[in-house]
Short mmCIF file of C-alpha atoms in Angstrom, two decimals:
data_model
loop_
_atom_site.label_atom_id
_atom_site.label_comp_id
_atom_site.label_asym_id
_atom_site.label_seq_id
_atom_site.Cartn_x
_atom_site.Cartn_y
_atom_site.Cartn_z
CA UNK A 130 1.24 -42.21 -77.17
CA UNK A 131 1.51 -41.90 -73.45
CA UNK A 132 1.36 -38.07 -72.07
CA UNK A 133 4.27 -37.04 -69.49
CA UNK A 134 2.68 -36.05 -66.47
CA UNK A 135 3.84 -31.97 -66.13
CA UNK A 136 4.49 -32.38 -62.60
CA UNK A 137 6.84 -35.20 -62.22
CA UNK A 138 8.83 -34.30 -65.76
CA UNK A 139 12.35 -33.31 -65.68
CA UNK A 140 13.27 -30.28 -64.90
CA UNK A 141 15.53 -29.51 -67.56
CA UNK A 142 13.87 -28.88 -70.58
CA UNK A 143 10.09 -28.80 -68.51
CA UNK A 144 7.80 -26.13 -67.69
CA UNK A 145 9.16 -23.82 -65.03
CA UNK A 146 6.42 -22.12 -64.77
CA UNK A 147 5.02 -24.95 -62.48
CA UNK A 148 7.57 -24.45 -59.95
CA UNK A 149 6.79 -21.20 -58.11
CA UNK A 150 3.12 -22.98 -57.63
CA UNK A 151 3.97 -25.98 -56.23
CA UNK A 152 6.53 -24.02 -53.49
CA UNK A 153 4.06 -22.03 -52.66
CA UNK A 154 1.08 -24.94 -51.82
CA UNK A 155 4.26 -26.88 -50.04
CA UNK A 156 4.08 -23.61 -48.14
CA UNK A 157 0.74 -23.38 -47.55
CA UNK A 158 0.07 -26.63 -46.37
CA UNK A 159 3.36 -25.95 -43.75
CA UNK A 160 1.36 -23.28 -42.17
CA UNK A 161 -1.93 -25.07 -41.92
CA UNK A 162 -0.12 -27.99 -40.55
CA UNK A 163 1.00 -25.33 -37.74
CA UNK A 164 -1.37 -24.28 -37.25
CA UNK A 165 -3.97 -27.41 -36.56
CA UNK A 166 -1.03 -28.86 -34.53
CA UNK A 167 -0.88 -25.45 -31.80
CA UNK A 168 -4.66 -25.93 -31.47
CA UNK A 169 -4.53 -29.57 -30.47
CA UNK A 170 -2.04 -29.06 -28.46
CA UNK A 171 -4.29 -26.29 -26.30
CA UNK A 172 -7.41 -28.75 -26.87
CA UNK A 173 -5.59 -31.90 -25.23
CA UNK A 174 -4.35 -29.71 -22.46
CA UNK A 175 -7.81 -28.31 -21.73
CA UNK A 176 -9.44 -32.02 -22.14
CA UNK A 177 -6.80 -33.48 -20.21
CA UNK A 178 -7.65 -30.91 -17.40
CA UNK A 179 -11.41 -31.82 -18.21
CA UNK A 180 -10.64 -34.68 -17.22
CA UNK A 181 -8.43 -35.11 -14.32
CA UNK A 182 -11.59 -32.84 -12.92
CA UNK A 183 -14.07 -34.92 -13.46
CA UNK A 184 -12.15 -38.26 -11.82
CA UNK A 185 -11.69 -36.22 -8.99
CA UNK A 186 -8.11 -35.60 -9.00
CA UNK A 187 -6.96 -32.08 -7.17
CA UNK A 188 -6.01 -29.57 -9.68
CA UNK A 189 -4.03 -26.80 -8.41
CA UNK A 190 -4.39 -23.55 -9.61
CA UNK A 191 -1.85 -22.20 -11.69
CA UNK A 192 0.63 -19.36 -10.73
CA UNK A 193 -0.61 -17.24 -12.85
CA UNK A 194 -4.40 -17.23 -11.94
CA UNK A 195 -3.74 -16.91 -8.13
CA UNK A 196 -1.64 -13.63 -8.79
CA UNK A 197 -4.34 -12.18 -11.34
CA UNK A 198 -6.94 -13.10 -8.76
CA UNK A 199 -5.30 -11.15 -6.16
CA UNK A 200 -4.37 -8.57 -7.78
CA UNK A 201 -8.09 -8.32 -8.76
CA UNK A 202 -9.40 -8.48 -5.53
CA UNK A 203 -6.81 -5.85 -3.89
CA UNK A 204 -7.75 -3.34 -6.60
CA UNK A 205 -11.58 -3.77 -6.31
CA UNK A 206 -11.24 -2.65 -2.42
CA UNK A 207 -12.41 0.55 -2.54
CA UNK A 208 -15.58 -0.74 -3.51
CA UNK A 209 -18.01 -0.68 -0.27
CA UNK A 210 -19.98 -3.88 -1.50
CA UNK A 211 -15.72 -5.35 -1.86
CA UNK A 212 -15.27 -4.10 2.00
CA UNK A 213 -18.65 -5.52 2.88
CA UNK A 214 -17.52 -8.92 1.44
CA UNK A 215 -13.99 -8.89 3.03
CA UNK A 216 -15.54 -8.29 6.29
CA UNK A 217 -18.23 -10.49 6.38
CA UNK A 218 -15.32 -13.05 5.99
CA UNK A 219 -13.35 -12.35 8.76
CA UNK A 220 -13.43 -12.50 12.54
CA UNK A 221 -12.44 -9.20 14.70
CA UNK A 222 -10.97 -8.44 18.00
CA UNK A 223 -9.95 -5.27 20.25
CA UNK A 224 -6.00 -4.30 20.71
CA UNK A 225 -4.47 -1.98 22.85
CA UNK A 226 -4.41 1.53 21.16
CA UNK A 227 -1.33 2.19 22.74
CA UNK A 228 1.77 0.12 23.16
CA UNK A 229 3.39 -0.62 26.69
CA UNK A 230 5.69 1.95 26.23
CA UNK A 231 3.53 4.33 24.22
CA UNK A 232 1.16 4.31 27.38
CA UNK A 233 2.99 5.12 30.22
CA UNK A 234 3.07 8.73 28.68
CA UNK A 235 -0.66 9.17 28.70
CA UNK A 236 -1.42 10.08 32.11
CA UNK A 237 1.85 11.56 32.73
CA UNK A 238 0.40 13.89 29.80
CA UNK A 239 -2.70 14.26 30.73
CA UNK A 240 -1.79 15.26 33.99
CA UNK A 241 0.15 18.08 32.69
CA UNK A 242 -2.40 19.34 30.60
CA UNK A 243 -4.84 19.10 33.84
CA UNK A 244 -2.23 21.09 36.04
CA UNK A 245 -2.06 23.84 32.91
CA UNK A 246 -5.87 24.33 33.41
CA UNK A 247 -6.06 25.70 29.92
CA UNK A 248 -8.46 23.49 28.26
CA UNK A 249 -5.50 21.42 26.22
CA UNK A 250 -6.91 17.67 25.46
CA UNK A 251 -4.69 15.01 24.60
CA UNK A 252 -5.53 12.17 21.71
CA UNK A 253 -3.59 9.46 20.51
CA UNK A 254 -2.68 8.05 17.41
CA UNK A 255 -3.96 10.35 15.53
CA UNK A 256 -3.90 10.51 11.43
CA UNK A 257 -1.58 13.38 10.38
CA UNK A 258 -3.65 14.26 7.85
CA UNK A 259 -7.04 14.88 10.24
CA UNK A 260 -4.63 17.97 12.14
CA UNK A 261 -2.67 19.39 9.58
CA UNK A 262 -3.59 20.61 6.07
CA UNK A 263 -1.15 22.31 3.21
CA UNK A 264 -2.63 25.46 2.56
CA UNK A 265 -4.98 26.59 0.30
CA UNK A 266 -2.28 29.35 -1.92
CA UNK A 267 -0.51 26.28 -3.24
CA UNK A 268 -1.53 25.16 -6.82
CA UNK A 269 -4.02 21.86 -6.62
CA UNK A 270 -1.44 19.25 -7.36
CA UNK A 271 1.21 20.40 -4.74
CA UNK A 272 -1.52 20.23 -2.26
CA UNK A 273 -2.48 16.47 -2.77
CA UNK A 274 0.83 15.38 -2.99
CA UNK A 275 1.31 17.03 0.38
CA UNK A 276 -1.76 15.46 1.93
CA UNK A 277 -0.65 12.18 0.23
CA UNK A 278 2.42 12.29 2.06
CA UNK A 279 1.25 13.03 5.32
CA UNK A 280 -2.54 11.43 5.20
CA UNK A 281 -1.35 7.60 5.90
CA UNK A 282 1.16 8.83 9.00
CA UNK A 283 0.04 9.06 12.54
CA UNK A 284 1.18 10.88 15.96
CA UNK A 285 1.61 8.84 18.42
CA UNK A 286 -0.20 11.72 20.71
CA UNK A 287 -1.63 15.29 19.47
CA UNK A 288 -2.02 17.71 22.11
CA UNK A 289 -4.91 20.67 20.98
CA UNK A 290 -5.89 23.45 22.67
CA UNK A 291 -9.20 24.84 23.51
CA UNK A 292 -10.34 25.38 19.88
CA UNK A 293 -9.52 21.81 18.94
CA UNK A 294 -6.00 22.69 16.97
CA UNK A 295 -2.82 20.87 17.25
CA UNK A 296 -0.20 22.77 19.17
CA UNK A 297 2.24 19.73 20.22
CA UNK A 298 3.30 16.43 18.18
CA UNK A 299 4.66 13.53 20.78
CA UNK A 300 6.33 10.52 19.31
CA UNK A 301 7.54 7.82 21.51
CA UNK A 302 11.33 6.88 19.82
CA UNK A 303 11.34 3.38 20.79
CA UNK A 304 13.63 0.66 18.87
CA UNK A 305 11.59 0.49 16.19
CA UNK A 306 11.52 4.33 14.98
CA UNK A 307 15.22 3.61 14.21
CA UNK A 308 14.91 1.41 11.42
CA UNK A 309 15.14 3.44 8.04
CA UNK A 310 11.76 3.75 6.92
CA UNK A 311 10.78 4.56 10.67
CA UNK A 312 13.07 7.36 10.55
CA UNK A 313 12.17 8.68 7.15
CA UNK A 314 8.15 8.63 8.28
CA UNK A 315 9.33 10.53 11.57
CA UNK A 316 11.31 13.10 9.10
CA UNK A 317 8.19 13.56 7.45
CA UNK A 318 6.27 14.24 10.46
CA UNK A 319 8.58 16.42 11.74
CA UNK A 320 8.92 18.91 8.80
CA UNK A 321 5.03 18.95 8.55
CA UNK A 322 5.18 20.21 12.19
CA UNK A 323 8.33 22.67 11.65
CA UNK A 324 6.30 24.00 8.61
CA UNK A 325 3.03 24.09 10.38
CA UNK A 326 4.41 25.89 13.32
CA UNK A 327 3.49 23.29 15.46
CA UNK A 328 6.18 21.55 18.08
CA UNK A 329 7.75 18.12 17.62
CA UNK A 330 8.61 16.28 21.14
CA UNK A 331 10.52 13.37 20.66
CA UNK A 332 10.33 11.33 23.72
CA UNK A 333 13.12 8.17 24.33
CA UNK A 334 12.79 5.37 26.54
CA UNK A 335 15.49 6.90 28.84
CA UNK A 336 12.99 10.50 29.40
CA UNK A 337 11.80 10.84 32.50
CA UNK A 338 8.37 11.61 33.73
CA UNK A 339 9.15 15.32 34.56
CA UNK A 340 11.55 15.71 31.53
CA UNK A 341 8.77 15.06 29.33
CA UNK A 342 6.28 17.40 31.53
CA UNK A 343 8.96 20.11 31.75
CA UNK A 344 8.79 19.93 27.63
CA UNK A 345 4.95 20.75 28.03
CA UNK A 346 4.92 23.26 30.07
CA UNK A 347 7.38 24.81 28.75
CA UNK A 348 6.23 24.84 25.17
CA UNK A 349 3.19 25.49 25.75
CA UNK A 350 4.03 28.58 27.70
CA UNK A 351 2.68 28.31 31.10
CA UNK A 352 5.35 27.52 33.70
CA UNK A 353 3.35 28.23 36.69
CA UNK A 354 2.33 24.23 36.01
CA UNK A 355 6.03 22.97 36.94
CA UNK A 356 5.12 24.20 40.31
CA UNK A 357 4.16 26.60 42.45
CA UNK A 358 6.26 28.58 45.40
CA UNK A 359 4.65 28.02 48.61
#
């Protein structure tokens, strides 16, 4: 008598019980199949790479890597030992402080202040943030936004008086304070001053010499500098 294999008997009138199991291994070995197939995929690409290394091939880097690397490296910057790196690296010159335009005011300026005689200094370029301050009877995070906003800016020239605080704001309005972020940061500026009580001179490239000394003298309150009567 010859016994009928269970698994390859008909299925009318057979066990189908055995069904559900054998679905489920055909299942099974589906996923392990997957599975073994994604990691030699990765495993040839990383050999391959191996590879093409070792015969001396270039390799680019991918995309991805340069941007992580980057990004890495640009958020690890406030690090002193980062900075010390980054310099190290690089090669330095001088520039001008002051543009062409920007410094044809200076001793037109400082002249002014000289003729005042009241012990007003001028500095340029100057951080925003280094000669004004939001005051201290604002809640904590209203005062670093404020600082945030101004801290990055610069005047272009900060007159102070004798006891080193900022009484007049010059900005040079060349072509380039007309674009729209210009003229936004110049907004900024300016409302810092209106709010600090300190004045905003706004200087164009068709102001003349005495226009711009007439502005001086006149806001800083001594007009015996535009000149005197014989």
């Amino acid at each position: 008598m010859i016994e009928q294999n269970p698994f390859f008997g008909p299925i009318a009138g057979g066990d189908l019980g055995s069904v559900p199991h054998i679905v489920m291994a055909m299942l099974v070995a589906i996923l392990v199949l997957g599975v073994l197939t994604k990691h030699w995929r990765r495993s040839g690409r990383r050999g391959h790479g191996r590879r093409r290394h070792a015969a001396g091939a270039v390799i680019l880097p991918f995309q991805k890597a340069r941007q992580n690397t980057s990004t890495t490296n640009t958020r690890n910057m406030h690090l002193p030992e980062q900075q010390m790196i980054a310099v190290a690296a690089a090669t330095f010159e001088t520039q001008p402080l002051l543009n062409k335009s920007e410094a044809r005011l200076l001793p037109v300026i400082e002249a002014t202040l000289a003729e005042i005689g009241r012990g007003h200094r001028v500095m340029a370029q100057t951080s925003v943030g280094e000669v004004l301050r939001p005051c201290n009877d604002q809640d904590a995070a209203t005062r670093d936004a404020a600082h945030a906003a101004i801290n990055s800016k610069r005047f272009d020239f900060s007159v102070i008086d004798c006891f080193g605080r900022l009484v007049v704001a010059i900005e040079y309005q060349g072509g380039g304070h007309y674009r729209k972020t210009a003229f936004m940061r110049d907004a900024v500026k300016r409302e810092a001053c209106r709010k600090a009580g300190v004045a905003f001179i706004e200087v164009h490239t068709d102001t003349l010499p005495h226009e711009l000394k007439e502005q001086l003298v006149k806001l800083i309150g001594f007009k015996s500098a535009v000149g005197s009567a014989p």
